[in-house]
Short mmCIF file of C-alpha atoms in Angstrom, two decimals:
data_model
loop_
_atom_site.label_atom_id
_atom_site.label_comp_id
_atom_site.label_asym_id
_atom_site.label_seq_id
_atom_site.Cartn_x
_atom_site.Cartn_y
_atom_site.Cartn_z
CA GLY A 108 78.44 280.36 -36.27
CA GLU A 109 80.12 283.40 -34.77
CA SER A 110 82.30 284.74 -37.53
CA LYS A 111 84.67 287.64 -37.00
CA VAL A 112 82.59 289.44 -39.61
CA GLU A 113 79.37 288.70 -37.78
CA ARG A 114 80.84 290.16 -34.62
CA GLN A 115 81.80 293.32 -36.49
CA VAL A 116 78.28 293.63 -37.81
CA LEU A 117 76.87 293.19 -34.32
CA LYS A 118 79.13 296.00 -33.18
CA GLN A 119 77.57 298.29 -35.78
CA ASN A 120 74.11 297.04 -34.87
CA ARG A 121 74.73 298.26 -31.34
CA LYS A 122 74.66 301.77 -32.78
CA LYS A 123 70.95 301.27 -32.99
#
C-alpha cells in the first residue's frame, strides 16, 4: 500500500 510514511521515505530516497 502507499502509506503517507512510505511516500515520505520515497522522497528521501530521491536524494540518492
